[in-house]
């Protein structure tokens, strides 16, 4: 289980070890990782694209905590019932667009006043 990160966060985290690392270089590295499948796009947080490290093969979804960015991988298609219902209605569900499902992790759910 990893945590979704933005390029800016990755850059800030790497700076102590790589003080000369530029933000542009960080963006390029992330783009490369995305192309090789090492990381996947995991939606946005406060308007910034976030990514998640992914070792899963084939079609699958991720849960991404909208509060803290905690992630968990759901192997296989977690939206199968929605797919089937869409197909019955004559639609193809574009669930590849929903690779990252907005969620709230147990820790954040426990901290939320409204549960
Ligand atoms: Zn993945
Ligand atoms: Zn959380
Ligand atoms: Zn799916």
XYZ file of N, CA and C and ligand atoms in Angstrom:
348
model
N 0.848 -1.198 0.000
C 0.000 0.000 0.000
C 0.876 1.237 0.000
N 0.662 2.073 -0.987
C 1.419 3.314 -1.087
C 0.526 4.496 -0.845
N 1.008 5.627 -1.175
C 0.279 6.855 -0.991
C 0.314 7.612 -2.314
N -0.796 8.150 -2.722
C -0.814 8.922 -3.957
C -0.005 10.198 -3.752
N 0.763 10.565 -4.766
C 1.633 11.736 -4.640
C 1.536 12.589 -5.889
N 1.717 13.867 -5.726
C 1.793 14.768 -6.875
C 3.270 14.941 -7.219
N 3.525 15.429 -8.420
C 4.914 15.633 -8.838
C 5.604 16.606 -7.887
N 4.858 17.632 -7.474
C 5.390 18.626 -6.550
C 5.817 17.985 -5.216
N 4.991 17.075 -4.710
C 5.319 16.391 -3.450
C 6.541 15.490 -3.620
N 6.577 14.792 -4.768
C 7.715 13.924 -5.061
C 8.992 14.749 -5.108
N 8.914 15.880 -5.767
C 10.053 16.780 -5.905
C 10.526 17.255 -4.533
N 9.568 17.678 -3.695
C 9.913 18.170 -2.358
C 10.558 17.064 -1.521
N 10.052 15.829 -1.674
C 10.582 14.712 -0.894
C 11.982 14.323 -1.343
N 12.273 14.535 -2.631
C 13.570 14.123 -3.171
C 14.647 15.172 -2.934
N 14.227 16.407 -2.699
C 15.189 17.515 -2.595
C 16.317 17.323 -1.584
N 16.043 16.823 -0.366
C 17.143 16.651 0.600
C 18.264 15.766 0.060
N 17.906 14.773 -0.761
C 18.915 13.864 -1.298
C 19.442 14.323 -2.651
N 18.623 15.110 -3.364
C 19.015 15.572 -4.696
C 18.717 17.059 -4.809
N 19.549 17.877 -4.150
C 19.269 19.319 -4.052
C 19.212 20.025 -5.400
N 19.817 19.411 -6.446
C 19.827 20.092 -7.742
C 18.709 19.624 -8.657
N 17.869 18.721 -8.143
C 16.768 18.213 -8.953
C 15.768 19.330 -9.244
N 15.529 19.562 -10.520
C 14.563 20.594 -10.918
C 13.162 20.017 -11.006
N 12.178 20.906 -10.887
C 10.794 20.465 -10.963
C 10.486 19.883 -12.349
N 11.061 20.478 -13.381
C 10.848 19.989 -14.746
C 11.362 18.559 -14.890
N 12.539 18.306 -14.283
C 13.113 16.969 -14.326
C 12.200 15.978 -13.611
N 11.627 16.419 -12.481
C 10.715 15.564 -11.732
C 9.494 15.227 -12.586
N 8.962 16.237 -13.274
C 7.808 16.011 -14.155
C 8.156 15.009 -15.239
N 9.373 15.140 -15.800
C 9.789 14.244 -16.870
C 9.940 12.826 -16.358
N 10.498 12.694 -15.159
C 10.683 11.361 -14.561
C 9.332 10.688 -14.344
N 8.382 11.461 -13.828
C 7.046 10.914 -13.579
C 6.397 10.474 -14.893
N 6.578 11.277 -15.933
C 6.015 10.942 -17.243
C 6.619 9.638 -17.758
N 7.919 9.463 -17.530
C 8.603 8.248 -17.972
C 8.080 7.037 -17.199
N 7.959 7.208 -15.877
C 7.458 6.103 -15.047
C 6.060 5.694 -15.482
N 5.266 6.714 -15.895
C 3.908 6.446 -16.302
C 3.901 5.622 -17.594
N 4.806 5.986 -18.503
C 4.889 5.269 -19.771
C 5.312 3.831 -19.558
N 6.194 3.592 -18.584
C 6.678 2.236 -18.354
C 5.730 1.446 -17.463
N 4.708 2.077 -16.931
C 3.730 1.362 -16.115
C 4.121 1.235 -14.651
N 5.204 1.894 -14.255
C 5.652 1.844 -12.864
C 4.677 2.592 -11.965
N 4.140 3.665 -12.481
C 3.129 4.418 -11.731
C 1.909 4.647 -12.613
N 0.790 4.952 -11.981
C -0.436 5.238 -12.713
C -1.028 6.545 -12.221
N -1.762 7.170 -13.113
C -2.489 8.370 -12.756
C -3.563 7.971 -11.749
N -3.729 8.737 -10.682
C -4.691 8.362 -9.639
C -5.596 9.540 -9.293
N -6.068 10.224 -10.320
C -6.996 11.324 -10.091
C -6.284 12.610 -9.712
N -7.004 13.504 -9.066
C -6.421 14.778 -8.679
C -6.711 15.052 -7.209
N -5.842 15.824 -6.594
C -6.058 16.274 -5.225
C -5.803 17.773 -5.212
N -6.789 18.532 -4.809
C -6.698 19.987 -4.819
C -6.241 20.492 -6.182
N -6.782 19.882 -7.227
C -6.512 20.342 -8.577
C -5.212 19.862 -9.188
N -4.400 19.149 -8.390
C -3.126 18.664 -8.893
C -3.226 17.181 -9.202
N -2.675 16.760 -10.345
C -2.677 15.349 -10.695
C -1.848 14.568 -9.680
N -2.370 13.434 -9.227
C -1.600 12.585 -8.324
C -1.408 11.220 -8.955
N -0.365 10.526 -8.510
C 0.034 9.253 -9.087
C 0.224 8.228 -7.989
N 0.160 6.958 -8.383
C 0.334 5.903 -7.421
C 1.284 4.858 -8.026
N 2.186 4.329 -7.194
C 3.076 3.267 -7.638
C 2.244 1.995 -7.767
N 2.362 1.305 -8.903
C 1.481 0.176 -9.162
C 2.228 -1.015 -9.720
N 2.073 -2.169 -9.072
C 2.694 -3.385 -9.567
C 1.674 -4.355 -10.127
N 0.414 -3.974 -10.168
C -0.641 -4.881 -10.611
C -0.711 -4.942 -12.133
N -1.030 -6.122 -12.656
C -1.167 -6.305 -14.102
C -2.634 -6.330 -14.489
N -2.890 -6.072 -15.743
C -4.240 -6.194 -16.271
C -5.159 -5.093 -15.775
N -6.418 -5.223 -16.132
C -7.398 -4.208 -15.759
C -7.704 -4.296 -14.270
N -7.598 -3.164 -13.591
C -7.858 -3.130 -12.153
C -8.149 -1.698 -11.740
N -8.515 -1.531 -10.525
C -8.808 -0.191 -10.005
C -8.021 0.032 -8.726
N -7.871 1.299 -8.371
C -7.236 1.650 -7.104
C -8.226 2.436 -6.261
N -8.143 2.251 -4.970
C -8.844 3.128 -4.048
C -7.848 4.203 -3.639
N -8.251 5.451 -3.694
C -7.368 6.545 -3.279
C -8.110 7.404 -2.266
N -7.567 7.493 -1.062
C -8.201 8.301 -0.025
C -8.136 9.775 -0.421
N -9.305 10.404 -0.482
C -9.352 11.808 -0.903
C -8.772 12.732 0.166
N -8.629 12.224 1.386
C -8.138 13.062 2.483
C -6.621 13.005 2.585
N -6.072 11.792 2.660
C -4.639 11.663 2.933
C -3.861 11.010 1.796
N -4.558 10.501 0.777
C -3.852 9.932 -0.356
C -3.454 8.476 -0.194
N -3.869 7.830 0.904
C -3.580 6.404 1.070
C -4.218 5.637 -0.081
N -3.538 4.595 -0.565
C -4.076 3.842 -1.690
C -4.103 2.357 -1.399
N -4.988 1.673 -2.103
C -5.064 0.227 -2.038
C -5.488 -0.256 -3.414
N -4.912 -1.368 -3.876
C -5.246 -1.852 -5.210
C -6.387 -2.865 -5.122
N -7.318 -2.751 -6.058
C -8.401 -3.719 -6.162
C -8.117 -4.546 -7.413
N -7.682 -5.781 -7.236
C -7.368 -6.632 -8.381
C -8.656 -6.960 -9.126
N -8.537 -7.059 -10.436
C -9.720 -7.348 -11.235
C -10.605 -6.131 -11.320
N -11.776 -6.279 -11.941
C -12.660 -5.127 -12.099
C -13.645 -5.048 -10.950
N -13.451 -4.010 -10.116
C -14.334 -3.812 -8.973
C -15.675 -3.251 -9.412
N -15.762 -2.819 -10.671
C -16.995 -2.191 -11.144
C -17.791 -3.129 -12.051
N -17.544 -4.422 -11.905
C -18.204 -5.400 -12.776
C -19.729 -5.257 -12.764
N -20.373 -5.116 -11.593
C -21.839 -4.961 -11.601
C -22.291 -3.713 -12.365
N -21.527 -2.629 -12.217
C -21.869 -1.395 -12.931
C -21.676 -1.585 -14.434
N -20.647 -2.359 -14.799
C -20.399 -2.674 -16.206
C -21.550 -3.462 -16.788
N -21.975 -4.484 -16.026
C -23.065 -5.344 -16.488
C -24.353 -4.534 -16.631
N -24.628 -3.683 -15.648
C -25.836 -2.864 -15.699
C -25.781 -1.898 -16.883
N -24.586 -1.350 -17.134
C -24.423 -0.442 -18.265
C -24.652 -1.174 -19.579
N -24.105 -2.375 -19.684
C -24.260 -3.172 -20.898
C -25.731 -3.489 -21.131
N -26.458 -3.786 -20.046
C -27.888 -4.091 -20.157
C -28.652 -2.878 -20.674
N -28.145 -1.678 -20.355
C -28.787 -0.452 -20.808
C -28.281 -0.036 -22.188
N -27.375 -0.858 -22.745
C -26.860 -0.560 -24.079
C -25.688 0.393 -24.080
N -25.049 0.539 -22.918
C -23.900 1.433 -22.817
C -22.644 0.641 -22.480
N -21.502 1.172 -22.901
C -20.237 0.602 -22.477
C -19.678 1.503 -21.388
N -19.551 0.983 -20.189
C -19.006 1.782 -19.082
C -17.525 2.031 -19.327
N -17.119 3.294 -19.298
C -15.709 3.610 -19.538
C -14.970 3.595 -18.208
N -14.914 2.414 -17.591
C -14.349 2.362 -16.247
C -12.837 2.448 -16.242
N -12.205 2.437 -17.423
C -10.769 2.705 -17.459
C -10.487 4.139 -17.035
N -11.502 4.992 -17.243
C -11.378 6.384 -16.810
C -11.476 6.481 -15.291
N -11.908 5.407 -14.672
C -12.092 5.392 -13.221
C -11.055 4.483 -12.572
N -9.848 4.518 -13.080
C -8.784 3.677 -12.532
C -8.579 3.939 -11.052
N -8.751 5.201 -10.658
C -8.626 5.568 -9.246
C -10.003 5.930 -8.723
N -10.479 5.193 -7.750
C -11.794 5.441 -7.176
C -11.643 6.300 -5.927
N -12.350 7.437 -5.886
C -12.270 8.281 -4.699
C -12.829 7.537 -3.498
N -12.102 7.557 -2.399
C -12.508 6.807 -1.213
C -12.020 7.536 0.035
N -12.379 6.986 1.191
C -11.862 7.536 2.444
C -11.304 6.351 3.218
N -10.067 6.427 3.627
C -9.445 5.306 4.322
C -9.985 5.205 5.748
N -9.746 4.067 6.384
C -10.266 3.834 7.724
C -9.804 4.875 8.715
N -8.538 5.274 8.572
C -7.988 6.268 9.496
C -8.728 7.603 9.380
N -8.923 8.042 8.130
C -9.592 9.329 7.904
C -11.074 9.232 8.247
N -11.687 8.090 7.986
C -13.098 7.904 8.308
C -13.273 8.002 9.819
N -12.301 7.444 10.584
C -12.363 7.492 12.032
C -12.208 8.903 12.549
N -11.436 9.719 11.802
C -11.188 11.088 12.254
C -12.305 12.044 11.868
N -13.116 11.643 10.884
C -14.177 12.541 10.403
C -15.295 12.631 11.440
N -15.741 13.854 11.730
C -16.780 14.045 12.746
C -18.132 13.462 12.324
N -18.409 13.451 10.992
C -19.707 12.938 10.544
C -19.638 11.468 10.186
N -18.483 10.826 10.444
C -18.328 9.399 10.175
C -18.330 9.155 8.683
Zn -2.680 0.107 -10.854
Zn -7.035 8.717 4.504
Zn -13.014 -1.984 -14.188
